[in-house]
Amino acid sequence: MSVRRSVGRLLPAPENFIPDAVLEEISAQGLDASRRDFLRKSFAAASATLAAGSALAATDHPAPDGDMAILQPSAHSTRLGHPVAFTPYGSPSKHEANLQRRESPGLTRKRESSISFTPLQGLFGIITPSGLHFERHHAGWHDIDPREHRLMINGLVSTAKVYTMAELMRLPSVSRMHFIECGANSAMDWGGPAVPTVQYTHGMLSCCEFTGVPLSLLLEDCGIDKQKAKWLLAEGSDGASLTRSIPIDRALDDAIVAWGMNGEMLRPENGYPLRLVVPGLQGVCWVKWLRRLEVGDAPFATREESTQYLDLMPDGLQRQYTVIQECKSVITSPSGGQRLLDKGFYNVTGLAWSGRGKIARVDVSVDGGRNWKTARLESPILPKCLTRFNLDWAWDGKPYILQSRAIDEAGHVQPKIAELRAVRGKRSVYHNNAIQSWQVSAAGEVMNVQLS
Ligand SMILES: Nc1nc2c(c(=O)[nH]1)N[C@H]1C(S)=C(S)[C@@H](COP(=O)(O)O)O[C@H]1N2
Ligand SMILES: [Mo]
């Protein structure tokens, strides 16, 4: 088995396995032998309990050598804290400042036509906090006045209509959790491992609860011609006038014309005040700052589907209109750029998703795909939504290669990178849903690698 490592060319500050503040504390305590010992012993205890069948019990163990400092009141427990509504709109703790959307250096020439990646390595569960949702703009973002925003529906309908935001928000709404993944997610790794962390390998991926009116309701309201309608054009009101053709069966299924994200109005970067939510379809179809929908009988062959977002096949032909994001998963921790602090228990955790429905199973391998164990899927398990998986693991200090492999309810199995390249070649850009490999060295360092 030959292994290609990431060159680490784009290495940012290391994305640590545990929050920075805690890590700093551990290194600050480096000379404090009793504290260091406590950490060691609790990790060792955790791995011992793991062998006995219960991995979690170890967290209740008191510090074996005693840590008397905890019995002294700390400064903040002897005085008043900040008043309520001190920050009328709350922000994360100052100790979490390292958890950020980040740009990949050198990826694009202009920041208005660029990408910022979600820090998947630092998130729990399945929901992406709104401020950490990845961003992909073709011509920058605007903060549009909702009172002036309009949505037009025209084309193969009996009555073309223009809706104000107030009119849309009076209609019966739905709220659903879905992932959004840019078709170019993991693109940098097509030719070989290129970027160091999961933020860059998989961070064009987010998952939120979206609220809005079902698109089918609006199309019915305008009297869609169901005989002739085959495609829908969605147009954004940014400088890119981004337009994309959506197959009508997808549009009439679970698509939402959305104003809400994670319980509040969309963030401006993500399309405020209105965006199209097309579950399971690649990100470019989720048109932001949505201003127009046109019903047609053929695809519209816009820029974003005739010169961009094409799959270059090994025979040199371009494949068009591949919209569905196929079954995929990734271990988010331990992941590239992190370091295992010591031998003992680790919760191997990650995310799985499929544009075709629910996740049925996730397998995890620690030996580069020779042996697989079925991971625990945590609830909720929803269609076209991220699913969190976990697997108990006791690290014995030897080198390993960690992988996850997702299977969806339609029976699709996430492919190996070699299998994907055999069909799609090495020069593709979009729709890389290959199994990700993270190499753990004997020193505990985790690196992006590919197996051939
Ligand atoms: N109007 C408009 N809509 C757009 C884009 C854009 O640049 N303009 N980018 C698209 C692309 S390529 C992706 S991946 C998603 C990204 O959505 P996000 O920025 O909310 O993550 O929006 C899509 N919708
Ligand atoms: Mo995208």
Coordinates of C-alpha atoms and ligand atoms in Angstrom, one line a residue:
M1 CA 0.0 0.0 0.0
S2 CA 1.6 3.3 -1.1
V3 CA 0.7 6.5 0.7
R4 CA 0.9 10.0 -0.7
R5 CA 1.0 12.7 2.0
S6 CA -0.3 16.2 1.8
V7 CA 2.5 18.7 1.2
G8 CA 1.1 21.1 3.7
R9 CA 1.8 23.9 1.4
L10 CA -1.3 25.8 2.6
L11 CA -0.8 25.0 6.2
P12 CA -2.6 27.5 8.5
A13 CA -2.2 27.6 12.2
P14 CA -2.7 24.0 13.3
E15 CA -6.4 23.2 14.0
N16 CA -6.1 21.6 17.4
F17 CA -7.9 18.5 18.5
I18 CA -9.3 20.4 21.5
P19 CA -10.3 24.0 21.9
D20 CA -7.2 26.3 21.9
A21 CA -7.8 27.6 25.4
V22 CA -7.7 24.1 26.8
L23 CA -4.6 23.2 24.8
E24 CA -2.9 26.4 26.1
E25 CA -3.8 25.4 29.6
I26 CA -2.3 22.0 29.1
S27 CA 0.9 23.4 27.8
A28 CA 1.0 26.0 30.5
Q29 CA 0.6 23.2 33.0
G30 CA 3.5 21.4 31.2
L31 CA 5.8 21.7 34.2
D32 CA 3.1 20.9 36.7
A33 CA 3.7 17.2 37.0
S34 CA 0.6 16.4 39.0
R35 CA -1.8 18.1 36.5
R36 CA 0.0 16.4 33.6
D37 CA -0.2 13.1 35.4
F38 CA -3.9 13.5 36.0
L39 CA -4.5 14.0 32.3
R40 CA -2.4 11.0 31.5
K41 CA -4.1 8.8 34.0
S42 CA -7.6 9.8 33.0
F43 CA -6.8 9.0 29.4
A44 CA -5.3 5.7 30.5
A45 CA -8.2 5.0 32.7
A46 CA -10.5 5.8 29.8
S47 CA -8.8 3.2 27.6
A48 CA -8.9 0.6 30.4
T49 CA -12.6 1.2 30.9
L50 CA -13.1 1.0 27.1
A51 CA -11.6 -2.5 27.2
A52 CA -14.1 -3.3 29.9
G53 CA -16.9 -2.1 27.8
S54 CA -17.9 1.3 29.0
A55 CA -15.8 4.1 27.6
L56 CA -17.5 7.0 29.3
A57 CA -17.3 6.1 33.0
A58 CA -13.7 7.3 33.2
T59 CA -14.8 11.0 33.1
D60 CA -16.2 10.8 36.6
H61 CA -12.9 9.7 38.2
P62 CA -11.6 12.4 40.6
A63 CA -8.0 13.6 40.2
P64 CA -6.0 10.8 41.7
D65 CA -3.3 13.0 43.2
G66 CA -5.7 15.6 44.4
D67 CA -5.9 19.1 42.9
M68 CA -6.5 21.3 45.8
A69 CA -6.7 24.5 43.7
I70 CA -10.3 23.7 42.8
L71 CA -11.3 24.1 46.5
Q72 CA -10.2 27.7 46.5
P73 CA -12.8 30.2 45.1
S74 CA -11.7 31.7 41.8
A75 CA -11.7 35.5 41.2
H76 CA -14.9 35.3 39.1
S77 CA -16.8 33.4 41.9
T78 CA -16.3 36.3 44.4
R79 CA -17.7 39.2 42.4
L80 CA -20.6 40.2 40.2
G81 CA -20.5 39.3 36.5
H82 CA -21.8 41.2 33.5
P83 CA -25.5 42.2 33.5
V84 CA -28.1 40.7 31.2
A85 CA -28.3 42.0 27.7
F86 CA -24.7 43.3 28.0
T87 CA -24.3 42.0 24.5
P88 CA -27.8 42.4 23.0
Y89 CA -26.9 39.9 20.4
G90 CA -24.6 37.2 21.9
S91 CA -21.3 36.2 20.6
P92 CA -19.0 33.2 21.3
S93 CA -16.6 33.2 24.2
K94 CA -13.4 35.1 23.7
H95 CA -11.6 31.8 24.4
E96 CA -13.1 30.3 21.1
A97 CA -11.6 32.9 18.8
N98 CA -9.7 30.3 16.8
L99 CA -12.9 28.8 15.5
Q100 CA -13.3 30.8 12.3
R101 CA -14.3 30.6 8.7
R102 CA -11.1 30.7 6.8
E103 CA -10.0 31.3 3.2
S104 CA -7.5 29.0 1.5
P105 CA -4.5 31.2 0.7
G106 CA -3.9 31.6 -3.0
L107 CA -7.1 29.8 -4.1
T108 CA -8.7 32.8 -5.8
R109 CA -7.4 36.2 -6.9
K110 CA -10.3 38.3 -5.6
R111 CA -12.0 38.0 -2.2
E112 CA -15.4 39.0 -3.8
S113 CA -15.3 35.9 -5.9
S114 CA -14.0 33.4 -3.4
I115 CA -14.8 30.9 -0.7
S116 CA -14.5 30.7 3.0
F117 CA -14.6 27.3 4.6
T118 CA -16.5 26.0 7.7
P119 CA -14.3 24.8 10.5
L120 CA -15.8 21.3 10.7
Q121 CA -13.1 20.1 13.0
G122 CA -14.4 22.3 15.8
L123 CA -18.2 21.7 15.5
F124 CA -20.4 19.3 17.4
G125 CA -23.7 17.6 16.3
I126 CA -25.0 18.4 12.8
I127 CA -26.0 22.1 12.9
T128 CA -23.6 24.8 11.5
P129 CA -23.7 28.0 13.6
S130 CA -24.9 30.7 11.2
G131 CA -21.7 32.8 11.6
L132 CA -19.6 29.8 10.6
H133 CA -21.6 28.8 7.5
F134 CA -19.2 28.6 4.5
E135 CA -19.5 31.3 1.9
R136 CA -19.2 31.1 -1.8
H137 CA -19.8 34.3 -3.8
H138 CA -19.3 34.9 -7.5
A139 CA -19.5 38.7 -7.1
G140 CA -19.5 39.5 -3.4
W141 CA -22.4 39.9 -1.0
H142 CA -24.9 42.6 -0.3
D143 CA -27.2 43.4 2.7
I144 CA -30.4 43.9 0.7
D145 CA -33.4 45.9 2.2
P146 CA -36.2 43.3 2.5
R147 CA -38.8 46.0 2.0
E148 CA -37.4 46.6 -1.5
H149 CA -36.8 43.0 -2.4
R150 CA -39.1 41.2 -4.9
L151 CA -39.5 37.7 -6.3
M152 CA -40.9 37.3 -9.8
I153 CA -42.2 34.0 -11.2
N154 CA -42.7 33.8 -14.9
G155 CA -42.5 31.5 -17.9
L156 CA -44.8 28.5 -18.4
V157 CA -47.3 29.7 -15.8
S158 CA -50.9 30.9 -16.3
T159 CA -50.2 34.1 -14.3
A160 CA -46.8 35.6 -13.9
K161 CA -46.5 37.2 -10.4
V162 CA -44.3 39.4 -8.4
Y163 CA -44.2 38.8 -4.6
T164 CA -42.9 41.2 -1.8
M165 CA -41.2 39.6 1.2
A166 CA -44.3 40.5 3.3
E167 CA -46.5 38.5 0.9
L168 CA -44.2 35.5 0.9
M169 CA -43.9 35.5 4.7
R170 CA -47.7 35.4 5.1
L171 CA -47.9 32.0 3.3
P172 CA -47.8 28.6 5.2
S173 CA -44.1 27.9 5.9
V174 CA -42.0 24.8 6.7
S175 CA -38.8 24.4 8.6
R176 CA -36.4 21.6 7.7
M177 CA -32.8 20.7 8.3
H178 CA -30.6 20.2 5.3
F179 CA -26.9 20.2 4.3
I180 CA -25.6 22.4 1.5
E181 CA -22.4 21.3 -0.2
C182 CA -20.6 23.2 -3.0
G183 CA -20.0 20.9 -6.0
A184 CA -16.3 21.9 -5.7
N185 CA -16.0 20.6 -2.1
S186 CA -12.9 18.4 -1.9
A187 CA -11.9 19.6 -5.5
M188 CA -8.3 20.5 -4.4
D189 CA -7.6 16.8 -3.6
W190 CA -8.6 15.3 -7.0
G191 CA -5.0 15.1 -8.1
G192 CA -3.6 14.1 -4.7
P193 CA -3.7 15.3 -1.1
A194 CA -3.2 19.0 -1.4
V195 CA -4.6 20.7 1.7
P196 CA -3.8 19.9 5.3
T197 CA -7.1 20.1 7.4
V198 CA -10.7 19.0 7.2
Q199 CA -11.7 22.7 7.1
Y200 CA -10.1 22.9 3.6
T201 CA -10.7 19.3 2.4
H202 CA -14.5 19.3 3.3
G203 CA -15.4 22.7 4.6
M204 CA -17.6 23.9 1.7
L205 CA -20.3 22.1 3.6
S206 CA -22.8 23.4 6.1
C207 CA -26.1 22.2 7.6
C208 CA -28.9 24.4 9.0
E209 CA -32.6 24.5 9.7
F210 CA -34.1 26.5 6.8
T211 CA -37.6 28.1 7.0
G212 CA -39.6 29.2 4.0
V213 CA -42.5 28.5 1.7
P214 CA -42.5 25.3 -0.3
L215 CA -41.5 26.2 -3.9
S216 CA -44.3 23.9 -5.2
L217 CA -46.9 26.1 -3.4
L218 CA -45.6 29.2 -5.2
L219 CA -45.5 27.4 -8.6
E220 CA -49.1 26.2 -8.1
D221 CA -50.1 29.7 -7.0
C222 CA -48.9 31.0 -10.4
G223 CA -50.6 28.1 -12.3
I224 CA -47.6 26.1 -13.5
D225 CA -48.2 24.3 -16.7
K226 CA -47.4 20.8 -15.5
Q227 CA -47.6 19.3 -19.0
K228 CA -44.9 21.5 -20.5
A229 CA -42.8 22.4 -17.5
K230 CA -39.5 20.5 -17.4
W231 CA -36.9 22.9 -16.0
L232 CA -36.8 25.9 -13.7
L233 CA -34.4 28.9 -14.0
A234 CA -33.4 30.5 -10.7
E235 CA -31.8 33.9 -10.8
G236 CA -30.0 35.9 -8.0
S237 CA -29.9 39.7 -7.7
D238 CA -26.2 40.0 -7.0
G239 CA -23.6 41.4 -9.5
A240 CA -23.1 37.9 -10.9
S241 CA -26.9 37.6 -11.7
L242 CA -26.2 34.0 -10.9
T243 CA -28.5 31.7 -12.8
R244 CA -28.9 27.9 -12.7
S245 CA -31.4 25.5 -14.3
I246 CA -33.1 23.1 -11.8
P247 CA -34.9 19.9 -13.0
I248 CA -38.7 20.5 -12.4
D249 CA -39.1 17.2 -10.4
R250 CA -36.5 18.5 -7.9
A251 CA -38.2 21.9 -7.8
L252 CA -41.7 20.4 -7.1
D253 CA -40.4 17.9 -4.5
D254 CA -38.8 19.3 -1.3
A255 CA -37.4 22.7 -2.5
I256 CA -38.1 25.8 -0.3
V257 CA -38.0 29.5 -1.1
A258 CA -36.4 30.3 2.3
W259 CA -35.9 33.4 4.4
G260 CA -35.0 31.7 7.7
M261 CA -31.8 30.0 8.8
N262 CA -31.3 28.5 12.2
G263 CA -34.4 30.2 13.6
E264 CA -33.7 33.8 12.4
M265 CA -33.5 35.6 9.1
L266 CA -30.8 34.4 6.7
R267 CA -27.4 36.1 7.1
P268 CA -26.6 38.6 4.3
E269 CA -23.7 36.4 3.2
N270 CA -26.1 33.5 2.7
G271 CA -28.7 35.3 0.6
Y272 CA -30.7 37.6 2.9
P273 CA -33.6 38.1 2.5
L274 CA -34.4 35.2 0.2
R275 CA -32.6 32.1 -1.1
L276 CA -33.5 28.9 -2.9
V277 CA -33.1 25.7 -0.8
V278 CA -32.9 22.7 -3.1
P279 CA -32.1 19.8 -0.8
G280 CA -29.5 17.3 -2.1
L281 CA -28.5 19.4 -5.0
Q282 CA -25.1 21.1 -5.4
G283 CA -24.6 24.5 -3.7
V284 CA -24.6 26.5 -6.9
C285 CA -28.3 25.6 -7.4
W286 CA -29.1 27.2 -4.0
V287 CA -29.4 30.7 -5.6
K288 CA -29.0 33.5 -3.0
W289 CA -30.7 36.9 -3.1
L290 CA -33.3 35.1 -5.2
R291 CA -35.2 37.5 -7.5
R292 CA -36.7 35.5 -10.3
L293 CA -37.9 32.0 -11.1
E294 CA -38.8 31.1 -14.7
V295 CA -40.5 27.9 -15.7
G296 CA -39.3 26.4 -19.0
D297 CA -39.5 23.2 -21.1
A298 CA -35.7 22.9 -21.5
P299 CA -32.5 23.7 -19.5
F300 CA -31.4 27.3 -20.0
A301 CA -27.7 26.6 -20.7
T302 CA -26.5 29.5 -18.5
R303 CA -22.9 30.3 -17.8
E304 CA -22.9 28.3 -14.6
E305 CA -23.9 25.1 -16.5
S306 CA -22.2 25.5 -19.9
T307 CA -18.7 26.8 -19.1
Q308 CA -18.6 26.2 -15.3
Y309 CA -19.7 23.3 -13.0
L310 CA -18.9 20.7 -15.7
D311 CA -17.4 17.3 -15.0
L312 CA -14.3 16.7 -17.3
M313 CA -14.4 13.0 -18.1
P314 CA -11.2 11.0 -19.0
D315 CA -12.2 10.9 -22.7
G316 CA -12.1 14.7 -22.8
L317 CA -15.9 15.2 -22.9
Q318 CA -17.6 17.4 -20.4
R319 CA -20.6 16.1 -18.4
Q320 CA -23.3 18.7 -17.8
Y321 CA -26.1 19.1 -15.3
T322 CA -24.8 16.8 -12.6
V323 CA -26.7 18.3 -9.8
I324 CA -27.0 15.6 -7.0
Q325 CA -24.4 15.6 -4.2
E326 CA -23.7 11.9 -3.8
C327 CA -23.1 9.8 -0.6
K328 CA -20.1 11.0 1.3
S329 CA -18.6 11.2 4.8
V330 CA -15.5 12.4 6.6
I331 CA -14.0 12.0 10.1
T332 CA -13.8 15.5 11.6
S333 CA -11.8 14.4 14.6
P334 CA -9.1 13.2 14.7
S335 CA -8.4 15.0 11.4
G336 CA -5.5 16.6 9.5
G337 CA -3.4 19.1 11.5
Q338 CA -4.6 17.8 14.9
R339 CA -2.4 16.0 17.3
L340 CA -3.4 13.1 19.7
L341 CA -2.2 14.2 23.1
D342 CA -1.5 10.8 24.5
K343 CA -2.3 7.1 24.2
G344 CA -5.8 6.0 25.3
F345 CA -9.4 6.7 24.5
Y346 CA -10.5 8.8 21.6
N347 CA -14.0 9.3 20.2
V348 CA -13.6 9.1 16.5
T349 CA -16.3 11.3 15.2
G350 CA -17.5 12.6 11.8
L351 CA -20.3 13.5 9.4
A352 CA -22.1 11.6 6.7
W353 CA -24.6 12.9 4.1
S354 CA -26.2 12.0 0.8
G355 CA -28.2 14.1 -1.7
R356 CA -30.4 11.0 -2.3
G357 CA -31.9 10.6 1.2
K358 CA -31.0 9.3 4.6
I359 CA -27.7 7.8 5.7
A360 CA -28.2 4.1 6.3
R361 CA -24.7 3.1 7.7
V362 CA -21.2 4.5 8.3
D363 CA -18.2 2.2 8.6
V364 CA -14.9 3.3 10.1
S365 CA -11.5 1.7 9.4
V366 CA -8.3 2.5 11.4
D367 CA -6.1 0.3 9.1
G368 CA -6.5 2.1 5.8
G369 CA -9.6 0.1 4.7
R370 CA -8.6 -3.5 5.5
N371 CA -11.0 -3.9 8.3
W372 CA -14.2 -2.0 9.0
K373 CA -16.4 -1.4 12.1
T374 CA -19.9 0.0 12.0
A375 CA -20.1 3.4 13.7
R376 CA -22.9 4.6 15.9
L377 CA -25.3 7.0 14.0
E378 CA -26.5 9.7 16.4
S379 CA -30.1 11.0 16.1
P380 CA -31.6 12.7 14.2
I381 CA -31.0 10.9 11.0
L382 CA -32.8 13.0 8.4
P383 CA -33.0 12.9 4.6
K384 CA -30.5 15.2 2.8
C385 CA -29.1 16.3 6.1
L386 CA -25.8 15.8 7.9
T387 CA -25.7 12.7 10.2
R388 CA -23.2 12.6 13.0
F389 CA -21.4 9.3 13.6
N390 CA -19.1 8.2 16.5
L391 CA -16.8 5.2 17.2
D392 CA -14.9 4.4 20.4
W393 CA -11.2 3.9 19.8
A394 CA -8.2 3.3 22.1
W395 CA -5.0 4.5 20.5
D396 CA -1.9 2.4 21.4
G397 CA 0.6 4.8 20.1
K398 CA 1.2 3.0 16.8
P399 CA 0.7 4.5 13.3
Y400 CA -2.8 4.2 11.8
I401 CA -4.8 5.3 8.8
L402 CA -8.4 6.4 9.7
Q403 CA -11.2 6.3 7.1
S404 CA -15.0 6.5 7.1
R405 CA -17.3 5.1 4.4
A406 CA -20.9 6.1 4.1
I407 CA -23.8 4.1 2.6
D408 CA -27.2 5.8 1.9
E409 CA -30.7 4.5 1.9
A410 CA -30.6 4.2 -1.9
G411 CA -27.8 1.8 -1.5
H412 CA -25.0 4.0 -2.8
V413 CA -21.6 3.3 -1.2
Q414 CA -19.0 6.1 -0.9
P415 CA -16.1 5.1 -3.3
K416 CA -12.3 5.0 -2.7
I417 CA -10.4 7.8 -4.5
A418 CA -8.8 5.2 -6.8
E419 CA -12.3 3.9 -7.8
L420 CA -13.5 7.4 -8.5
R421 CA -10.4 8.3 -10.5
A422 CA -10.8 5.1 -12.6
V423 CA -14.2 6.4 -13.8
R424 CA -13.7 10.1 -13.7
G425 CA -10.0 10.6 -14.3
K426 CA -7.5 12.9 -12.4
R427 CA -8.4 16.2 -13.9
S428 CA -11.9 16.6 -12.7
V429 CA -12.9 19.4 -10.4
Y430 CA -16.4 18.9 -9.1
H431 CA -18.2 16.1 -7.2
N432 CA -15.3 14.4 -5.4
N433 CA -17.1 12.2 -2.9
A434 CA -14.2 9.8 -2.2
I435 CA -13.3 8.3 1.1
Q436 CA -10.9 10.5 3.1
S437 CA -7.8 9.0 4.7
W438 CA -6.1 10.6 7.8
Q439 CA -2.8 9.2 8.8
V440 CA -2.0 9.1 12.5
S441 CA 1.8 9.0 13.1
A442 CA 3.4 7.4 16.2
A443 CA 3.9 10.9 17.4
G444 CA 0.2 11.4 17.3
E445 CA 0.3 13.8 14.3
V446 CA -2.7 13.6 11.9
M447 CA -2.1 14.2 8.2
N448 CA -4.1 14.2 5.0
V449 CA -2.9 11.2 2.9
Q450 CA -4.2 9.2 -0.1
L451 CA -3.9 5.5 -0.7
S452 CA -3.4 4.1 -4.2
Ligands
LIG1 N1 -26.8 34.8 -6.3 C1 -25.9 33.9 -6.0 N2 -26.2 32.7 -5.5 C2 -25.3 31.8 -5.2 C3 -23.9 32.1 -5.4 C4 -23.6 33.3 -5.9 O1 -22.4 33.7 -6.1 N3 -24.6 34.2 -6.2 N4 -23.0 31.1 -5.2 C5 -23.5 29.7 -5.3 C6 -22.6 28.7 -4.9 S1 -21.4 28.2 -6.1 C7 -22.7 28.0 -3.7 S2 -21.7 26.7 -3.3 C8 -23.7 28.4 -2.7 C9 -23.0 28.8 -1.4 O2 -23.9 29.3 -0.5 P1 -23.4 30.0 0.9 O3 -22.5 31.1 0.5 O4 -24.6 30.3 1.6 O5 -22.5 28.9 1.6 O6 -24.5 29.5 -3.1 C10 -24.8 29.5 -4.5 N5 -25.7 30.6 -4.8
MO2 MO -20.5 26.2 -5.3

